[in-house]
XYZ file of C-alpha atoms in Angstrom:
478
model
C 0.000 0.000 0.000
C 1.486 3.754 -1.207
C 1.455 6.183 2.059
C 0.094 9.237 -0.412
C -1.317 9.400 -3.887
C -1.351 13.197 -5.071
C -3.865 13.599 -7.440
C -2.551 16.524 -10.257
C 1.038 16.908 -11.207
C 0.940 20.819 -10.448
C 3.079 23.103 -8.251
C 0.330 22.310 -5.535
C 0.816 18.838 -5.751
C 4.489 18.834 -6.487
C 4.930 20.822 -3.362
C 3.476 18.319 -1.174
C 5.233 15.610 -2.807
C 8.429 17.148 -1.516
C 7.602 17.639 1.499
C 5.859 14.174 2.293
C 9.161 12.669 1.344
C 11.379 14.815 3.598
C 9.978 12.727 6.105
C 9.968 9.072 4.613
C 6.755 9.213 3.362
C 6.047 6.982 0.626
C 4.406 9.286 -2.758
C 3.073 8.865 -5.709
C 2.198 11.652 -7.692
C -0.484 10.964 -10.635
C -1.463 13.424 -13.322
C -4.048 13.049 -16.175
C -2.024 14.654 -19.198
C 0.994 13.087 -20.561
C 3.071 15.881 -20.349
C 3.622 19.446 -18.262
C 1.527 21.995 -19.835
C 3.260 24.708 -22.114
C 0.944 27.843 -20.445
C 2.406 29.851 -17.840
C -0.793 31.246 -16.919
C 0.969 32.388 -13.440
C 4.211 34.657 -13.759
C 5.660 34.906 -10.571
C 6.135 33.807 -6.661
C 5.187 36.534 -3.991
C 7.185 36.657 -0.219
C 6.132 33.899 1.244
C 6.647 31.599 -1.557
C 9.645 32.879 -1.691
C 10.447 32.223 1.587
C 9.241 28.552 1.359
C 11.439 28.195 -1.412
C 14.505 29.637 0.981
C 12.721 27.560 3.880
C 13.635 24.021 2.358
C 17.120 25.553 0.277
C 15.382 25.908 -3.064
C 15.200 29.797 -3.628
C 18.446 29.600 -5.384
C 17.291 27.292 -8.071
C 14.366 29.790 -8.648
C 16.743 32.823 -8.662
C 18.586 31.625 -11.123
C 15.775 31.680 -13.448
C 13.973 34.760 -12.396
C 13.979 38.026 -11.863
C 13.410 40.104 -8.877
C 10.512 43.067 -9.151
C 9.967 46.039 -6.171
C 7.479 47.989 -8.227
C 3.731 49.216 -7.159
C 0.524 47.402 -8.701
C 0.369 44.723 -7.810
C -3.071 45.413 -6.223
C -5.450 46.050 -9.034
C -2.507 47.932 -10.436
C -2.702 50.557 -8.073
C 0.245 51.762 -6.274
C 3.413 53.481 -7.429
C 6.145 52.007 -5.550
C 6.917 48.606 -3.565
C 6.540 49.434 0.110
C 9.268 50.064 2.438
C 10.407 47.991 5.411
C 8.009 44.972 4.810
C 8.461 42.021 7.228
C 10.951 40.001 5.512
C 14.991 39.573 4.407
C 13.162 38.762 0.548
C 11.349 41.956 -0.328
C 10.915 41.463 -3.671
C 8.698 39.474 -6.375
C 10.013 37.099 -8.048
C 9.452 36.915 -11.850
C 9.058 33.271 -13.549
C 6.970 31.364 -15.500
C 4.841 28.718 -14.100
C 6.031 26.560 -16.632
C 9.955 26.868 -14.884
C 8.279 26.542 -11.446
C 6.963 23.521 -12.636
C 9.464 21.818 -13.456
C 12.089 23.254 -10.777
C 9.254 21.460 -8.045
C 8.963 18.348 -10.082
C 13.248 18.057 -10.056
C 13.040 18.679 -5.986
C 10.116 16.164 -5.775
C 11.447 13.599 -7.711
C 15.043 14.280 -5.830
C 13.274 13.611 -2.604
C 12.196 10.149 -3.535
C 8.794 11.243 -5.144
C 7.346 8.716 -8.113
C 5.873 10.963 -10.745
C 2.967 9.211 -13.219
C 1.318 10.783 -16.016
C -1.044 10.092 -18.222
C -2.831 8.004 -15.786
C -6.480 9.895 -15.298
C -8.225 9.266 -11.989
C -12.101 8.166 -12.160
C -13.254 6.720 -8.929
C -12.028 6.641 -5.438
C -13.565 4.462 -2.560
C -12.114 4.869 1.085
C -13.048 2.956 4.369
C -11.134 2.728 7.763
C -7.899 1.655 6.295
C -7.294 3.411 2.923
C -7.966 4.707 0.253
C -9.060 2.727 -3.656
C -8.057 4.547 -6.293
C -8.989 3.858 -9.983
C -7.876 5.091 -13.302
C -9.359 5.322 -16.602
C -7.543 2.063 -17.977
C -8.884 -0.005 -15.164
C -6.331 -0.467 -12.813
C -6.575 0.322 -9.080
C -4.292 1.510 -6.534
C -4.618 1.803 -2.570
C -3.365 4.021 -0.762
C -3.011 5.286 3.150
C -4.617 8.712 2.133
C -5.441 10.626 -0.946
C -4.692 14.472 -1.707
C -6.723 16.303 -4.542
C -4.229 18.507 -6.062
C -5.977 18.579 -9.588
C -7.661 22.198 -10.140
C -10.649 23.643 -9.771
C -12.701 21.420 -12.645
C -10.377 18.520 -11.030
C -11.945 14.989 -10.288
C -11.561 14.285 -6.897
C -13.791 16.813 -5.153
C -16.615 15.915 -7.499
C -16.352 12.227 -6.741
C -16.335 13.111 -2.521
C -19.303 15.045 -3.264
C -18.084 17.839 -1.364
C -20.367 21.440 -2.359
C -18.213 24.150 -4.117
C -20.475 26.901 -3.687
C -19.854 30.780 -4.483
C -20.711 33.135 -7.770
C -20.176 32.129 -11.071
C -18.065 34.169 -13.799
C -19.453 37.604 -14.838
C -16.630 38.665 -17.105
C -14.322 36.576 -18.830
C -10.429 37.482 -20.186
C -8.829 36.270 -23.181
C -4.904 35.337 -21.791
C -2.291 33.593 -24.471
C 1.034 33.701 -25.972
C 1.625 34.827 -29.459
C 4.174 36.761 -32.130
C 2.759 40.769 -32.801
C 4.626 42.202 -35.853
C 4.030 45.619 -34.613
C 7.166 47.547 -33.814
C 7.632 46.930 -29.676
C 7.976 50.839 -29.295
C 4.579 51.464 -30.848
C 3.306 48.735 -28.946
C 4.209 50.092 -25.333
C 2.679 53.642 -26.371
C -0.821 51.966 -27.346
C -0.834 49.204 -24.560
C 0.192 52.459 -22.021
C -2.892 54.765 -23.048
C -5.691 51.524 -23.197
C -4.482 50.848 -19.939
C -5.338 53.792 -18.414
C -8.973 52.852 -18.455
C -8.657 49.575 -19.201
C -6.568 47.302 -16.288
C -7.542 43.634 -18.191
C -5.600 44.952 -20.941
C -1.971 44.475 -22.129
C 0.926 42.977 -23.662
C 4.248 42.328 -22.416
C 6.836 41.455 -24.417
C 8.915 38.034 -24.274
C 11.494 38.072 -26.233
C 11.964 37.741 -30.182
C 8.741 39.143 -30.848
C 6.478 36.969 -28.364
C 3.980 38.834 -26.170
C 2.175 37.648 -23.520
C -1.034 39.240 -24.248
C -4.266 39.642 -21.716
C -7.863 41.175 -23.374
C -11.498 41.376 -22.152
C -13.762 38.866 -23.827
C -16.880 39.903 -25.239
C -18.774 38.108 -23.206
C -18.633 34.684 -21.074
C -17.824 31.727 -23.104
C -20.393 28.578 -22.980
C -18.326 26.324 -22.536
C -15.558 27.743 -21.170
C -13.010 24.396 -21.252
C -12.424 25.553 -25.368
C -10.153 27.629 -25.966
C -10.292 30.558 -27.681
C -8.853 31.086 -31.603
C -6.242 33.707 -32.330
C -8.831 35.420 -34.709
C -11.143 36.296 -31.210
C -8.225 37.919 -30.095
C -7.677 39.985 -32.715
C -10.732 41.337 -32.828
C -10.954 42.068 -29.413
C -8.155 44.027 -29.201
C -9.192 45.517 -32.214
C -11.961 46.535 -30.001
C -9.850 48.154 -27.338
C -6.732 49.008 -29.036
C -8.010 50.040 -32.533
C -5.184 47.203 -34.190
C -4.622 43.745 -33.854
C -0.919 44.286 -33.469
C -0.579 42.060 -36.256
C -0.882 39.320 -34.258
C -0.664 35.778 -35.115
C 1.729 32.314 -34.472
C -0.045 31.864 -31.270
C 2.426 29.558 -29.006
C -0.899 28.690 -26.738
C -4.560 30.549 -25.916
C -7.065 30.404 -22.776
C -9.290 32.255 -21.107
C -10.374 32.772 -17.831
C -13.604 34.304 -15.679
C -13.844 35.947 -12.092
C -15.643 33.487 -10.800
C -15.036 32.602 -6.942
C -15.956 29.408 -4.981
C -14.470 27.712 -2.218
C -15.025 23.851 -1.486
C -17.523 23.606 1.943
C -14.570 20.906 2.998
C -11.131 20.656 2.887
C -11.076 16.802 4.516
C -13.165 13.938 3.828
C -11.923 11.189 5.883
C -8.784 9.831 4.313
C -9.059 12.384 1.303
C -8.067 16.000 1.323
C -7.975 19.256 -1.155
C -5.518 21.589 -1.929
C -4.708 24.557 -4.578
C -7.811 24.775 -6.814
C -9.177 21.984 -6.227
C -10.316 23.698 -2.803
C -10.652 27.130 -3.931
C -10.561 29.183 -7.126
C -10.768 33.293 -7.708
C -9.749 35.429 -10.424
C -5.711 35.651 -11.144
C -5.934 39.493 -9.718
C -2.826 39.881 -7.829
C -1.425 36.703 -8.695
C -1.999 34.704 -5.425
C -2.922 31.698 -7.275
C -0.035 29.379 -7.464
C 1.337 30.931 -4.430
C -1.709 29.970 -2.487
C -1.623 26.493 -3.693
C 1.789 26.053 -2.614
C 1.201 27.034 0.424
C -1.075 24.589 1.092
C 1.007 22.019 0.364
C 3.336 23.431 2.550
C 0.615 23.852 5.425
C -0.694 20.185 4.916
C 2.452 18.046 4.017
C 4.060 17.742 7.598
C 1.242 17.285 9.423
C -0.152 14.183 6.896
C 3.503 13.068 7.369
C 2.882 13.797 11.051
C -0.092 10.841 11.283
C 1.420 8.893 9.214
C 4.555 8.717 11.440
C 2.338 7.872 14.202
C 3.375 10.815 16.332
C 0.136 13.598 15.496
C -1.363 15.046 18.596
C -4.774 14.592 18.519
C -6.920 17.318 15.696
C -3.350 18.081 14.175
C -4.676 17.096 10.857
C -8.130 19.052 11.263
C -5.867 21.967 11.618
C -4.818 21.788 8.454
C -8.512 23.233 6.743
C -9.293 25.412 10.086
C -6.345 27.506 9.321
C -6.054 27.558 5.296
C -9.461 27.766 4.641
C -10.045 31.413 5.827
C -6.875 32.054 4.049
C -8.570 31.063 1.360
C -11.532 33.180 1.951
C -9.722 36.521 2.381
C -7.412 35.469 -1.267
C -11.409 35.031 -2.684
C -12.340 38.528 -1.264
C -9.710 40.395 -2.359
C -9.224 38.994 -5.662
C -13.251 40.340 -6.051
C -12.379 43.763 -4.539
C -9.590 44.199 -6.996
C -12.328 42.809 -9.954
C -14.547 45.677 -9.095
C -11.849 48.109 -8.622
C -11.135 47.138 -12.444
C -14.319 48.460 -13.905
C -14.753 51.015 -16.459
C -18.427 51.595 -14.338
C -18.257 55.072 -12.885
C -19.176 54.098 -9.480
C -16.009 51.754 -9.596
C -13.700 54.527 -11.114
C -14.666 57.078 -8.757
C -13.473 54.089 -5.520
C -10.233 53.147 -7.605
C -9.544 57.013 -7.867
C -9.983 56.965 -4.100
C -8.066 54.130 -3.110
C -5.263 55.310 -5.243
C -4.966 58.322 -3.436
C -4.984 56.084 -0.018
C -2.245 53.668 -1.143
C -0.087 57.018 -1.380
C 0.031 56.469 2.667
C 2.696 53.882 3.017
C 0.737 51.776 5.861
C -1.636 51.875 3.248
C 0.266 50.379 0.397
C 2.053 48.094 2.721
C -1.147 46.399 4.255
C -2.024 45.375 0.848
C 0.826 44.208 -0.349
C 0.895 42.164 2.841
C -2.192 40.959 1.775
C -1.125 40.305 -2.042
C 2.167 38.250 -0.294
C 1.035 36.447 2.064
C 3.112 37.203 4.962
C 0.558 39.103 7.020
C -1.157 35.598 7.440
C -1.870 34.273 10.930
C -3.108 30.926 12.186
C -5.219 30.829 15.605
C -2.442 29.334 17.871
C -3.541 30.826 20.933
C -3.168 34.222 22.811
C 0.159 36.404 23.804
C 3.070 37.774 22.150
C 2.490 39.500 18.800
C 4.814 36.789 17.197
C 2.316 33.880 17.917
C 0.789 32.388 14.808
C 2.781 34.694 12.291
C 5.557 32.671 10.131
C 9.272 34.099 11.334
C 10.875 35.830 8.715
C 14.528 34.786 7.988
C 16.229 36.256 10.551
C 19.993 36.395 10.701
C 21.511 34.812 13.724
C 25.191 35.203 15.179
C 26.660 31.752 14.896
C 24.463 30.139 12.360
C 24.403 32.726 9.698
C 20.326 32.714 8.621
C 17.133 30.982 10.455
C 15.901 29.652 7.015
C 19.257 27.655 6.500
C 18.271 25.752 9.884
C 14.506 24.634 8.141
C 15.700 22.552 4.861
C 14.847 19.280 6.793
C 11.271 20.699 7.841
C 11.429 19.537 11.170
C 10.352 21.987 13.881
C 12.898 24.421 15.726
C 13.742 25.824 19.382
C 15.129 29.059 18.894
C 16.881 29.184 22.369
C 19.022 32.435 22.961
C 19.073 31.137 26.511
C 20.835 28.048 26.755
C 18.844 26.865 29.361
C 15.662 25.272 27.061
C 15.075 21.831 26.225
C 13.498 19.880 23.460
C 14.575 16.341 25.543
C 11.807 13.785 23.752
C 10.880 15.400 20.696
C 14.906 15.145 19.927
C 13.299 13.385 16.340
C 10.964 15.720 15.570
C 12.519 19.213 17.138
C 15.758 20.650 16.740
C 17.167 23.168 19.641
C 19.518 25.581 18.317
C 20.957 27.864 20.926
C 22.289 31.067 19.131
C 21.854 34.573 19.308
C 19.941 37.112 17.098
C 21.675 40.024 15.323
C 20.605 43.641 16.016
C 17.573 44.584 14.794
C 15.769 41.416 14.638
C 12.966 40.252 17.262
C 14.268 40.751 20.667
C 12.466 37.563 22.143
C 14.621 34.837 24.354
C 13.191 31.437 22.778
C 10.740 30.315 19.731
C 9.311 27.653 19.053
C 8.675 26.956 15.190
C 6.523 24.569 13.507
C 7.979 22.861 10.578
C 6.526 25.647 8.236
C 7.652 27.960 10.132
C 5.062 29.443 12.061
C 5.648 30.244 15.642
C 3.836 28.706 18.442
C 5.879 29.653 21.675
C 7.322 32.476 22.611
C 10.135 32.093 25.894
C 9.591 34.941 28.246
C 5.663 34.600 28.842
C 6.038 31.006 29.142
C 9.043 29.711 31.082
C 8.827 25.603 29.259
C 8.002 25.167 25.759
C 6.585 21.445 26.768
C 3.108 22.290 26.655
C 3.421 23.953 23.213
C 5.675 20.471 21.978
C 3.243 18.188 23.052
C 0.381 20.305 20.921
C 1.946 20.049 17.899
C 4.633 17.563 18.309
C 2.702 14.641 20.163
C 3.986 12.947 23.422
C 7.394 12.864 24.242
C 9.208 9.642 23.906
C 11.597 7.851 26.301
């Protein structure tokens, strides 16, 4: 019997692949298409993707094929200038195609010990006490310990749990592809500059021997919305908005997408759970998407490891949808403020006007971009120091160099600046580091971090990290 099957061969499900195995779990990884997809329909990681990268000693990989952005809009394209003094040692965005990310998560997984399948589409699952059946289209079953839905938002598995995916349908729908325009790139900066001035869903960035990345409002919502589009639709629409065509044509890949928002009622049915799209989906405003997914994966992975090890504290794994669901629903209700803020309605242009003026105020602009990045997300761990429930940012220490460098085995970490702390039988799940913070970072005596990071002790209010071990580490051995 296979520990995991990950349904959907994404950066959700590659993620979690990875970080099953750094803990022995056994993983398969099954996707229904025979090969990665060519669309990069995300472009980038925000902070704390970034920092998960860092957190398990990939961000180097995924520097070396990026490119680092501080600029303004990246909240409904408002906002001049990338804020100042955010909470992090990575205060940038990093620029990539999905396509790289991809494939930079499926090396890692596959690294760790991860089995990669494709080609092999799932059609029916049964569970009971024990496992988890698994069947494919060609027949054949597979069992399983547990089961992780990592296959998009029109993915099989949370249609065959039967789990409700309620919220609004699409309203407006945007043309996205790749494709060669044979106008001059000069003239097309000063056209795709003065559409976008009223018109946000527009534009056209270029890619490099005369590929463009190129984004235009639909005409209206697409029946069936699975087809994609033809490069003569996109001429004419931006023939519509543009008053050319660009000369466009040789279209490297097309798609559309819509605004619509829903978020699955469950995140866990028994042995099966949901992740990336499959749980939730929104409009790509902001480009949360991937990152949101990933950080899923990096929410759920050591805790399924966790009960699989045998060592889970009891409602461990129920953690895991308490605190990324409302994650989920604040990425859903932003991505729909920024969708409004987008209209050419007057009502709308008047509140964009507005809110442009308040993201001049740099609390402003950088409570939004906290937003955008992730990093101002906290999980319910309890009451006290500001610190509690917040992921630590990468702090640099005086012996050890830099916290992240401590986190590539994604076990948790004691923080002790004391000396005096203990982490005496949890020794295989906890490490205690006893080291000193530079100036400047947070002035606390002792942390306790979960495996992702996320701090649930602080020293100094409470004298023995125990209690806080044996809720999220399980009992002590020995």
């Amino acid at each position: 019997m296979i520990d995991v099957i990950i349904a959907g061969a994404g950066p959700t499900g590659l993620m979690l692949a990875a970080e099953l195995r750094l803990h022995g779990v056994d993983v398969l990884v099954v996707d229904k298409e025979s090969e990665p997809t060519r669309q990069s329909r995300a472009q980038g990681l925000h902070v704390r993707s970034i920092e998960v990268m860092e957190q398990r000693g990939l961000l180097g990989r995924f520097l070396e094929h990026g490119r680092e952005f501080r600029v303004g809009g990246f909240f409904a394209g408002l906002g001049t200038s990338w804020p100042e003094d955010l909470d992090t040692a990575h205060s940038y965005v990093l620029g990539i195609p999905q396509t790289v990310t991809e494939r930079l998560l499926a090396e890692h997984a596959v690294e760790a010990g991860a089995e990669i399948r494709r080609g092999r589409e799932l059609v029916g699952l049964e569970q009971d006490a024990e496992g988890v059946s698994v069947e494919f289209a060609d027949g054949t079953r597979l069992r399983a310990r547990h089961l992780v839905g990592c296959d998009g938002g029109r993915g099989t598995v949370r249609g065959l749990l039967g789990v409700g995916f309620p919220g609004e349908p699409s309203r407006v729908e945007t043309l996205l592809g790749e494709m060669e325009l044979d106008t001059p790139a000069e003239e097309v900066a000063a056209v795709v500059a003065e559409v976008r001035k009223t018109h946000q869903r527009f534009g056209a960035m270029p890619l490099g021997e005369g590929v463009y990345r190129v984004i235009v409002p639909a005409e209206g919502v697409a029946e069936d919305r699975s087809a994609a589009p033809g490069i003569e639709e996109f001429r004419s629409r931006l023939r519509t908005f543009a008053g050319t065509d660009f000369g466009a044509r040789a279209p490297r890949w097309l798609s559309r997408f819509g605004d619509a928002t829903r978020l699955a009622d469950r995140y866990r049915v028994g042995r099966v759970f949901l992740a990336g799209d499959a749980a939730h989906i929104h409009p790509p405003t902001g480009g949360q998407g991937l990152n949101l997914g990933v950080q899923d994966a990096f929410n759920l992975g050591w805790k399924l490891a966790a009960e699989l090890a045998g060592w889970a504290p009891q409602g461990l794994l129920d953690s895991y949808e308490a605190e990324r669901r409302p994650v989920a629903a604040e990425v859903l209700d932003n991505t729909r403020a920024q969708i409004q803020l987008m209209s050419t309605e007057p009502g709308a242009v008047a509140v964009r006007r507005l809110l442009a003026e308040l993201m001049e105020f740099e609390e402003v602009n950088r409570h939004l971009i906290e937003k955008i990045t992730a990093i101002a997300v906290r999980y319910d761990v309890g009451k006290g120091h500001e610190l509690l429930g917040r992921r630590l940012r990468d702090v640099r220490l005086k012996e050890h160099g830099h916290l992240y460098g401590l986190t590539h085995a994604g076990r948790g970490l004691l923080l002790d600046t004391t000396g005096r702390l203990s982490v005496a039988g949890w020794e295989d799940r906890v490490d205690h580091v006893v080291d000193s913070v530079a100036a400047g970072e947070p002035d606390v005596p002792a942390v306790l971090l979960r495996p992702d990071g996320h701090v649930v002790w602080v020293g100094g209010e409470q004298r023995d990290p125990a209690g806080a071990l044996r809720r999220w580490f399980g009992a002590a051995r020995g």
